[in-house]
């Protein structure tokens, strides 16, 4: 029940946080689950080549949907899942989510057709949505107030490290097995997470807040329409009726969502929250940061495996410099903000990401790995410095009784950024790759032509099956075409990050917490 618009707590909070030993155990359990849900979204990028050249033989557009179906379900349901966790209990929501994720992962591994695979991936994403917004309140619950900033920084680092870990584990799996095992391996990891959370995580007070099913439907529909326009734009044409209708529907649904939420006593998300600089700056900054990070994940597997010829295991390990810098930079973001100001640290971090992307765009078939690693160091450092402070800006813009909702908005920003990153980078890459191919490959007719113009792995396979004296020349030309197309896509993303840095600089105060009113 509610009185005067305030949520009533149905369980008494613990007055004293547990000891350091308990905090460490809970941190390990929560971080494993966070790494799992982010890793499952990122690992698939290494399997793009395998997916496009093996049963059920998805088209390039279907490959993007296979990647994004998990991220879309994950991202769209995060905010309502956070509100649900506030209402029914965050520990129970997290355990249920891990079970659903395990079922969806097994279904993905066994899926015989593309539609079945899409549904199973979406089920796994729905499970992940229940896990993530409950994880941060459970973690901060066991820390005293003066250490919760460090807990948020640890959680934030794991969200990025989880993506890198997904690449590393995905590389190991794909080195010795096919893409189906990549999905199946998530199930036992989810079960381990369930056991750890069940034994170690505390129960957090519930808050009797009404749910908002209309808001959920409108938000999910708006995000789906937006991503449909992005993913289908390259295939159908950016000015085609279908794509323009998708973008128009996304805008209209978002307007309706805002109008509906403003009229409700207990909205899913009160749009007025974003009038304060905290929620607005944090949401936009994190979305753009994760667009950049997942663009790098989308590039990494194809570049290192197809262009550079690395085996899958080394391609996965190739993302480790980013993980190291996320781990090193994230815990230091708060101290640097105390010394130099929040705005300076966040803007410097975002600009570092933009510079890293621009350097990435210069990488070609002959670029040595150490120079490629420098780009990852810049992106990882920039993300590690900016993301914890952006997360804190969101979390401090909402009252403690809505911590799960705040975590849901924070996590929603990450996953929608990841989904848009995969979709935008993949669409820009595919659109530029085909026209850049050498004529004997570019002009291939029929379904085979569509396949080679949409995948560097398929294009290289065609060149070597074709044979002849031009094989070496065509092989190199295909690798250059991919590098040039990827460079174009990365420069577009770098511009988006730079624009976000300008907005953040204008909204954030120089020092102190951003406005949450």
Tab-separated table of N, CA, C and O in Angstrom, residues 300-395:
chain	number	residue	atom	x	y	z
A	300	UNK	N	35.843	-6.349	-33.205
A	300	UNK	CA	37.002	-7.121	-32.778
A	300	UNK	C	37.088	-8.503	-33.404
A	300	UNK	O	38.122	-8.884	-33.958
A	301	UNK	N	35.998	-9.279	-33.292
A	301	UNK	CA	36.047	-10.642	-33.797
A	301	UNK	C	36.277	-10.702	-35.293
A	301	UNK	O	37.110	-11.476	-35.774
A	302	UNK	N	35.548	-9.891	-36.052
A	302	UNK	CA	35.683	-9.919	-37.503
A	302	UNK	C	37.056	-9.417	-37.947
A	302	UNK	O	37.660	-9.970	-38.865
A	303	UNK	N	37.558	-8.366	-37.289
A	303	UNK	CA	38.854	-7.810	-37.679
A	303	UNK	C	39.991	-8.780	-37.354
A	303	UNK	O	40.819	-9.108	-38.227
A	304	UNK	N	40.042	-9.258	-36.114
A	304	UNK	CA	41.162	-10.106	-35.728
A	304	UNK	C	41.094	-11.492	-36.374
A	304	UNK	O	42.123	-12.056	-36.752
A	305	UNK	N	39.880	-12.036	-36.529
A	305	UNK	CA	39.770	-13.390	-37.084
A	305	UNK	C	39.825	-13.390	-38.607
A	305	UNK	O	40.531	-14.210	-39.209
A	306	UNK	N	39.086	-12.491	-39.251
A	306	UNK	CA	38.992	-12.530	-40.717
A	306	UNK	C	40.075	-11.701	-41.387
A	306	UNK	O	40.719	-12.156	-42.341
A	307	UNK	N	40.305	-10.479	-40.899
A	307	UNK	CA	41.282	-9.601	-41.545
A	307	UNK	C	42.706	-9.973	-41.154
A	307	UNK	O	43.594	-10.053	-42.005
A	308	UNK	N	42.913	-10.217	-39.851
A	308	UNK	CA	44.267	-10.524	-39.372
A	308	UNK	C	44.579	-12.017	-39.362
A	308	UNK	O	45.741	-12.405	-39.257
A	309	UNK	N	43.550	-12.861	-39.448
A	309	UNK	CA	43.770	-14.302	-39.492
A	309	UNK	C	44.067	-14.941	-38.149
A	309	UNK	O	44.625	-16.037	-38.080
A	310	UNK	N	43.676	-14.298	-37.029
A	310	UNK	CA	43.918	-14.870	-35.711
A	310	UNK	C	42.960	-16.036	-35.466
A	310	UNK	O	41.805	-15.998	-35.905
A	311	UNK	N	43.383	-17.048	-34.719
A	311	UNK	CA	42.432	-18.072	-34.277
A	311	UNK	C	41.458	-17.470	-33.277
A	311	UNK	O	41.725	-16.419	-32.669
A	312	UNK	N	40.317	-18.133	-33.073
A	312	UNK	CA	39.252	-17.588	-32.234
A	312	UNK	C	39.732	-17.292	-30.817
A	312	UNK	O	39.372	-16.263	-30.232
A	313	UNK	N	40.555	-18.168	-30.259
A	313	UNK	CA	40.981	-17.977	-28.881
A	313	UNK	C	41.822	-16.710	-28.736
A	313	UNK	O	41.683	-15.956	-27.763
A	314	UNK	N	42.686	-16.417	-29.702
A	314	UNK	CA	43.499	-15.205	-29.642
A	314	UNK	C	42.656	-13.961	-29.924
A	314	UNK	O	42.908	-12.892	-29.365
A	315	UNK	N	41.660	-14.088	-30.783
A	315	UNK	CA	40.765	-12.957	-31.040
A	315	UNK	C	40.016	-12.573	-29.767
A	315	UNK	O	39.837	-11.390	-29.454
A	316	UNK	N	39.572	-13.584	-29.003
A	316	UNK	CA	38.907	-13.301	-27.733
A	316	UNK	C	39.842	-12.660	-26.732
A	316	UNK	O	39.492	-11.690	-26.051
A	317	UNK	N	41.057	-13.169	-26.645
A	317	UNK	CA	42.047	-12.606	-25.719
A	317	UNK	C	42.483	-11.211	-26.143
A	317	UNK	O	43.003	-10.447	-25.328
A	318	UNK	N	42.245	-10.870	-27.419
A	318	UNK	CA	42.653	-9.567	-27.917
A	318	UNK	C	41.963	-8.398	-27.235
A	318	UNK	O	42.441	-7.256	-27.322
A	319	UNK	N	40.853	-8.648	-26.527
A	319	UNK	CA	40.146	-7.564	-25.841
A	319	UNK	C	40.633	-7.350	-24.407
A	319	UNK	O	40.133	-6.462	-23.710
A	320	UNK	N	41.610	-8.133	-23.964
A	320	UNK	CA	42.057	-8.025	-22.573
A	320	UNK	C	42.583	-6.637	-22.196
A	320	UNK	O	42.384	-6.201	-21.052
A	321	UNK	N	43.288	-5.912	-23.083
A	321	UNK	CA	43.726	-4.563	-22.674
A	321	UNK	C	42.575	-3.668	-22.224
A	321	UNK	O	42.737	-2.866	-21.306
A	322	UNK	N	41.414	-3.817	-22.847
A	322	UNK	CA	40.262	-3.017	-22.420
A	322	UNK	C	39.830	-3.418	-21.020
A	322	UNK	O	39.543	-2.552	-20.169
A	323	UNK	N	39.783	-4.722	-20.743
A	323	UNK	CA	39.377	-5.189	-19.419
A	323	UNK	C	40.336	-4.694	-18.351
A	323	UNK	O	39.926	-4.267	-17.261
A	324	UNK	N	41.629	-4.749	-18.631
A	324	UNK	CA	42.626	-4.306	-17.651
A	324	UNK	C	42.419	-2.835	-17.315
A	324	UNK	O	42.420	-2.436	-16.135
A	325	UNK	N	42.208	-2.007	-18.333
A	325	UNK	CA	42.064	-0.575	-18.082
A	325	UNK	C	40.725	-0.252	-17.411
A	325	UNK	O	40.656	0.678	-16.592
A	326	UNK	N	39.663	-0.984	-17.732
A	326	UNK	CA	38.405	-0.802	-17.012
A	326	UNK	C	38.593	-1.112	-15.537
A	326	UNK	O	38.111	-0.388	-14.656
A	327	UNK	N	39.304	-2.188	-15.253
A	327	UNK	CA	39.547	-2.609	-13.870
A	327	UNK	C	40.415	-1.598	-13.132
A	327	UNK	O	40.210	-1.315	-11.957
A	328	UNK	N	41.389	-1.032	-13.825
A	328	UNK	CA	42.307	-0.080	-13.198
A	328	UNK	C	41.650	1.291	-13.030
A	328	UNK	O	41.788	1.943	-11.981
A	329	UNK	N	40.935	1.758	-14.048
A	329	UNK	CA	40.429	3.132	-14.044
A	329	UNK	C	39.171	3.307	-13.207
A	329	UNK	O	39.001	4.342	-12.537
A	330	UNK	N	38.254	2.341	-13.231
A	330	UNK	CA	36.948	2.531	-12.584
A	330	UNK	C	37.045	2.864	-11.091
A	330	UNK	O	36.389	3.808	-10.625
A	331	UNK	N	37.853	2.135	-10.291
A	331	UNK	CA	37.906	2.462	-8.864
A	331	UNK	C	38.534	3.822	-8.574
A	331	UNK	O	38.369	4.366	-7.481
A	332	UNK	N	39.259	4.383	-9.529
A	332	UNK	CA	39.946	5.657	-9.320
A	332	UNK	C	39.120	6.856	-9.776
A	332	UNK	O	39.520	8.001	-9.553
A	333	UNK	N	37.987	6.586	-10.438
A	333	UNK	CA	37.194	7.691	-10.980
A	333	UNK	C	36.701	8.626	-9.882
A	333	UNK	O	36.750	9.854	-10.026
A	334	UNK	N	36.237	8.057	-8.762
A	334	UNK	CA	35.724	8.888	-7.673
A	334	UNK	C	36.788	9.789	-7.076
A	334	UNK	O	36.543	10.977	-6.820
A	335	UNK	N	37.984	9.231	-6.832
A	335	UNK	CA	39.060	10.043	-6.247
A	335	UNK	C	39.498	11.149	-7.205
A	335	UNK	O	39.798	12.270	-6.790
A	336	UNK	N	39.555	10.839	-8.490
A	336	UNK	CA	39.918	11.866	-9.465
A	336	UNK	C	38.859	12.965	-9.529
A	336	UNK	O	39.188	14.148	-9.698
A	337	UNK	N	37.588	12.571	-9.383
A	337	UNK	CA	36.520	13.570	-9.396
A	337	UNK	C	36.623	14.496	-8.191
A	337	UNK	O	36.349	15.694	-8.289
A	338	UNK	N	37.002	13.955	-7.036
A	338	UNK	CA	37.191	14.791	-5.851
A	338	UNK	C	38.304	15.808	-6.068
A	338	UNK	O	38.242	16.930	-5.565
A	339	UNK	N	39.307	15.414	-6.828
A	339	UNK	CA	40.455	16.299	-7.024
A	339	UNK	C	40.245	17.286	-8.168
A	339	UNK	O	40.582	18.474	-8.039
A	340	UNK	N	39.704	16.805	-9.283
A	340	UNK	CA	39.616	17.650	-10.479
A	340	UNK	C	38.189	18.069	-10.829
A	340	UNK	O	37.997	18.912	-11.713
A	341	UNK	N	37.202	17.474	-10.178
A	341	UNK	CA	35.814	17.774	-10.499
A	341	UNK	C	35.182	16.707	-11.365
A	341	UNK	O	35.840	16.123	-12.239
A	342	UNK	N	33.892	16.438	-11.118
A	342	UNK	CA	33.183	15.398	-11.864
A	342	UNK	C	33.157	15.691	-13.356
A	342	UNK	O	33.404	14.809	-14.192
A	343	UNK	N	32.858	16.935	-13.697
A	343	UNK	CA	32.739	17.272	-15.112
A	343	UNK	C	34.037	17.020	-15.857
A	343	UNK	O	34.035	16.455	-16.956
A	344	UNK	N	35.158	17.420	-15.286
A	344	UNK	CA	36.441	17.257	-15.963
A	344	UNK	C	36.758	15.785	-16.204
A	344	UNK	O	37.235	15.412	-17.284
A	345	UNK	N	36.471	14.940	-15.217
A	345	UNK	CA	36.804	13.519	-15.356
A	345	UNK	C	35.889	12.848	-16.377
A	345	UNK	O	36.343	12.084	-17.241
A	346	UNK	N	34.578	13.132	-16.301
A	346	UNK	CA	33.642	12.488	-17.231
A	346	UNK	C	33.918	12.924	-18.668
A	346	UNK	O	33.986	12.091	-19.589
A	347	UNK	N	34.094	14.218	-18.877
A	347	UNK	CA	34.335	14.718	-20.239
A	347	UNK	C	35.656	14.192	-20.773
A	347	UNK	O	35.749	13.782	-21.939
A	348	UNK	N	36.700	14.167	-19.936
A	348	UNK	CA	37.987	13.613	-20.367
A	348	UNK	C	37.850	12.146	-20.758
A	348	UNK	O	38.432	11.700	-21.750
A	349	UNK	N	37.062	11.400	-19.964
A	349	UNK	CA	36.856	9.994	-20.289
A	349	UNK	C	36.164	9.802	-21.621
A	349	UNK	O	36.582	8.982	-22.451
A	350	UNK	N	35.087	10.547	-21.858
A	350	UNK	CA	34.359	10.419	-23.130
A	350	UNK	C	35.228	10.831	-24.314
A	350	UNK	O	35.197	10.187	-25.374
A	351	UNK	N	35.996	11.898	-24.158
A	351	UNK	CA	36.882	12.315	-25.252
A	351	UNK	C	37.969	11.276	-25.488
A	351	UNK	O	38.387	11.055	-26.639
A	352	UNK	N	38.439	10.622	-24.413
A	352	UNK	CA	39.408	9.534	-24.593
A	352	UNK	C	38.827	8.388	-25.406
A	352	UNK	O	39.510	7.800	-26.255
A	353	UNK	N	37.542	8.067	-25.163
A	353	UNK	CA	36.871	7.038	-25.956
A	353	UNK	C	36.813	7.456	-27.418
A	353	UNK	O	37.085	6.651	-28.334
A	354	UNK	N	36.460	8.719	-27.680
A	354	UNK	CA	36.364	9.206	-29.056
A	354	UNK	C	37.714	9.133	-29.771
A	354	UNK	O	37.793	8.713	-30.937
A	355	UNK	N	38.788	9.519	-29.074
A	355	UNK	CA	40.124	9.442	-29.679
A	355	UNK	C	40.493	7.989	-29.967
A	355	UNK	O	41.053	7.670	-31.031
A	356	UNK	N	40.158	7.078	-29.033
A	356	UNK	CA	40.432	5.661	-29.271
A	356	UNK	C	39.723	5.135	-30.500
A	356	UNK	O	40.296	4.384	-31.297
A	357	UNK	N	38.474	5.535	-30.693
A	357	UNK	CA	37.726	5.103	-31.875
A	357	UNK	C	38.338	5.659	-33.160
A	357	UNK	O	38.411	4.955	-34.180
A	358	UNK	N	38.769	6.912	-33.127
A	358	UNK	CA	39.400	7.489	-34.318
A	358	UNK	C	40.688	6.754	-34.669
A	358	UNK	O	40.983	6.519	-35.849
A	359	UNK	N	41.466	6.366	-33.663
A	359	UNK	CA	42.680	5.587	-33.943
A	359	UNK	C	42.331	4.197	-34.467
A	359	UNK	O	43.003	3.673	-35.359
A	360	UNK	N	41.268	3.609	-33.908
A	360	UNK	CA	40.786	2.321	-34.426
A	360	UNK	C	40.486	2.421	-35.915
A	360	UNK	O	40.738	1.492	-36.689
A	361	UNK	N	39.898	3.555	-36.326
A	361	UNK	CA	39.459	3.696	-37.710
A	361	UNK	C	40.622	3.691	-38.689
A	361	UNK	O	40.414	3.535	-39.896
A	362	UNK	N	41.851	3.855	-38.181
A	362	UNK	CA	43.033	3.853	-39.042
A	362	UNK	C	43.658	2.470	-39.175
A	362	UNK	O	44.601	2.292	-39.957
A	363	UNK	N	43.152	1.494	-38.420
A	363	UNK	CA	43.732	0.138	-38.463
A	363	UNK	C	43.374	-0.558	-39.767
A	363	UNK	O	42.234	-0.484	-40.241
A	364	UNK	N	44.338	-1.236	-40.349
A	364	UNK	CA	44.136	-1.974	-41.590
A	364	UNK	C	44.703	-3.373	-41.497
A	364	UNK	O	45.108	-3.821	-40.412
A	365	UNK	N	44.773	-4.096	-42.605
A	365	UNK	CA	45.271	-5.473	-42.582
A	365	UNK	C	46.703	-5.599	-42.064
A	365	UNK	O	47.073	-6.645	-41.507
A	366	UNK	N	47.506	-4.563	-42.213
A	366	UNK	CA	48.916	-4.650	-41.828
A	366	UNK	C	49.220	-3.981	-40.483
A	366	UNK	O	50.391	-3.887	-40.090
A	367	UNK	N	48.204	-3.522	-39.774
A	367	UNK	CA	48.431	-2.877	-38.481
A	367	UNK	C	48.881	-3.910	-37.459
A	367	UNK	O	48.197	-4.914	-37.236
A	368	UNK	N	50.031	-3.709	-36.787
A	368	UNK	CA	50.472	-4.671	-35.765
A	368	UNK	C	49.564	-4.621	-34.542
A	368	UNK	O	49.004	-3.565	-34.211
A	369	UNK	N	49.428	-5.758	-33.868
A	369	UNK	CA	48.512	-5.826	-32.726
A	369	UNK	C	48.837	-4.816	-31.627
A	369	UNK	O	47.909	-4.248	-31.037
A	370	UNK	N	50.103	-4.531	-31.284
A	370	UNK	CA	50.358	-3.540	-30.225
A	370	UNK	C	49.703	-2.186	-30.482
A	370	UNK	O	49.212	-1.551	-29.546
A	371	UNK	N	49.655	-1.736	-31.741
A	371	UNK	CA	48.981	-0.476	-32.038
A	371	UNK	C	47.467	-0.613	-31.882
A	371	UNK	O	46.785	0.305	-31.406
A	372	UNK	N	46.940	-1.770	-32.270
A	372	UNK	CA	45.517	-2.057	-32.073
A	372	UNK	C	45.184	-2.058	-30.580
A	372	UNK	O	44.144	-1.533	-30.158
A	373	UNK	N	46.098	-2.621	-29.765
A	373	UNK	CA	45.880	-2.675	-28.319
A	373	UNK	C	45.862	-1.282	-27.705
A	373	UNK	O	45.138	-1.039	-26.729
A	374	UNK	N	46.654	-0.350	-28.244
A	374	UNK	CA	46.645	1.024	-27.741
A	374	UNK	C	45.248	1.631	-27.869
A	374	UNK	O	44.769	2.340	-26.969
A	375	UNK	N	44.571	1.345	-28.973
A	375	UNK	CA	43.200	1.841	-29.162
A	375	UNK	C	42.289	1.297	-28.066
A	375	UNK	O	41.454	2.030	-27.508
A	376	UNK	N	42.455	-0.001	-27.746
A	376	UNK	CA	41.631	-0.596	-26.697
A	376	UNK	C	41.919	0.006	-25.341
A	376	UNK	O	41.011	0.193	-24.516
A	377	UNK	N	43.187	0.311	-25.088
A	377	UNK	CA	43.561	0.938	-23.824
A	377	UNK	C	42.856	2.284	-23.676
A	377	UNK	O	42.330	2.618	-22.607
A	378	UNK	N	42.819	3.069	-24.749
A	378	UNK	CA	42.158	4.376	-24.693
A	378	UNK	C	40.655	4.244	-24.448
A	378	UNK	O	40.081	4.959	-23.612
A	379	UNK	N	40.000	3.340	-25.166
A	379	UNK	CA	38.560	3.151	-24.984
A	379	UNK	C	38.266	2.623	-23.577
A	379	UNK	O	37.330	3.086	-22.904
A	380	UNK	N	39.057	1.651	-23.110
A	380	UNK	CA	38.846	1.104	-21.775
A	380	UNK	C	39.084	2.123	-20.681
A	380	UNK	O	38.308	2.216	-19.712
A	381	UNK	N	40.146	2.919	-20.803
A	381	UNK	CA	40.427	3.948	-19.800
A	381	UNK	C	39.339	5.006	-19.773
A	381	UNK	O	38.853	5.405	-18.704
A	382	UNK	N	38.934	5.477	-20.956
A	382	UNK	CA	37.893	6.492	-21.015
A	382	UNK	C	36.578	6.009	-20.434
A	382	UNK	O	35.900	6.733	-19.683
A	383	UNK	N	36.199	4.772	-20.749
A	383	UNK	CA	34.962	4.210	-20.208
A	383	UNK	C	35.070	4.015	-18.697
A	383	UNK	O	34.122	4.294	-17.949
A	384	UNK	N	36.231	3.540	-18.239
A	384	UNK	CA	36.424	3.317	-16.810
A	384	UNK	C	36.362	4.593	-15.999
A	384	UNK	O	35.898	4.588	-14.854
A	385	UNK	N	36.819	5.705	-16.559
A	385	UNK	CA	36.779	6.975	-15.845
A	385	UNK	C	35.391	7.600	-15.844
A	385	UNK	O	34.964	8.190	-14.847
A	386	UNK	N	34.667	7.489	-16.950
A	386	UNK	CA	33.389	8.200	-17.068
A	386	UNK	C	32.200	7.407	-16.528
A	386	UNK	O	31.305	7.985	-15.883
A	387	UNK	N	32.152	6.105	-16.753
A	387	UNK	CA	30.939	5.354	-16.445
A	387	UNK	C	30.564	5.305	-14.969
A	387	UNK	O	29.379	5.422	-14.634
A	388	UNK	N	31.516	5.109	-14.018
A	388	UNK	CA	31.095	5.099	-12.607
A	388	UNK	C	30.453	6.415	-12.179
A	388	UNK	O	29.461	6.418	-11.435
A	389	UNK	N	30.985	7.528	-12.630
A	389	UNK	CA	30.442	8.831	-12.253
A	389	UNK	C	29.091	9.074	-12.914
A	389	UNK	O	28.188	9.664	-12.315
A	390	UNK	N	28.934	8.613	-14.145
A	390	UNK	CA	27.639	8.727	-14.810
A	390	UNK	C	26.590	7.859	-14.114
A	390	UNK	O	25.432	8.259	-13.973
A	391	UNK	N	26.989	6.665	-13.673
A	391	UNK	CA	26.068	5.789	-12.938
A	391	UNK	C	25.639	6.434	-11.626
A	391	UNK	O	24.460	6.410	-11.253
A	392	UNK	N	26.600	7.013	-10.904
A	392	UNK	CA	26.266	7.674	-9.645
A	392	UNK	C	25.318	8.848	-9.881
A	392	UNK	O	24.440	9.127	-9.059
A	393	UNK	N	25.467	9.538	-10.998
A	393	UNK	CA	24.574	10.655	-11.311
A	393	UNK	C	23.134	10.173	-11.438
A	393	UNK	O	22.195	10.841	-10.989
A	394	UNK	N	22.945	8.999	-12.045
A	394	UNK	CA	21.595	8.442	-12.176
A	394	UNK	C	21.066	7.997	-10.819
A	394	UNK	O	19.941	8.329	-10.426
A	395	UNK	N	21.874	7.241	-10.088
A	395	UNK	CA	21.407	6.643	-8.839
A	395	UNK	C	21.075	7.698	-7.790
A	395	UNK	O	20.126	7.538	-7.012
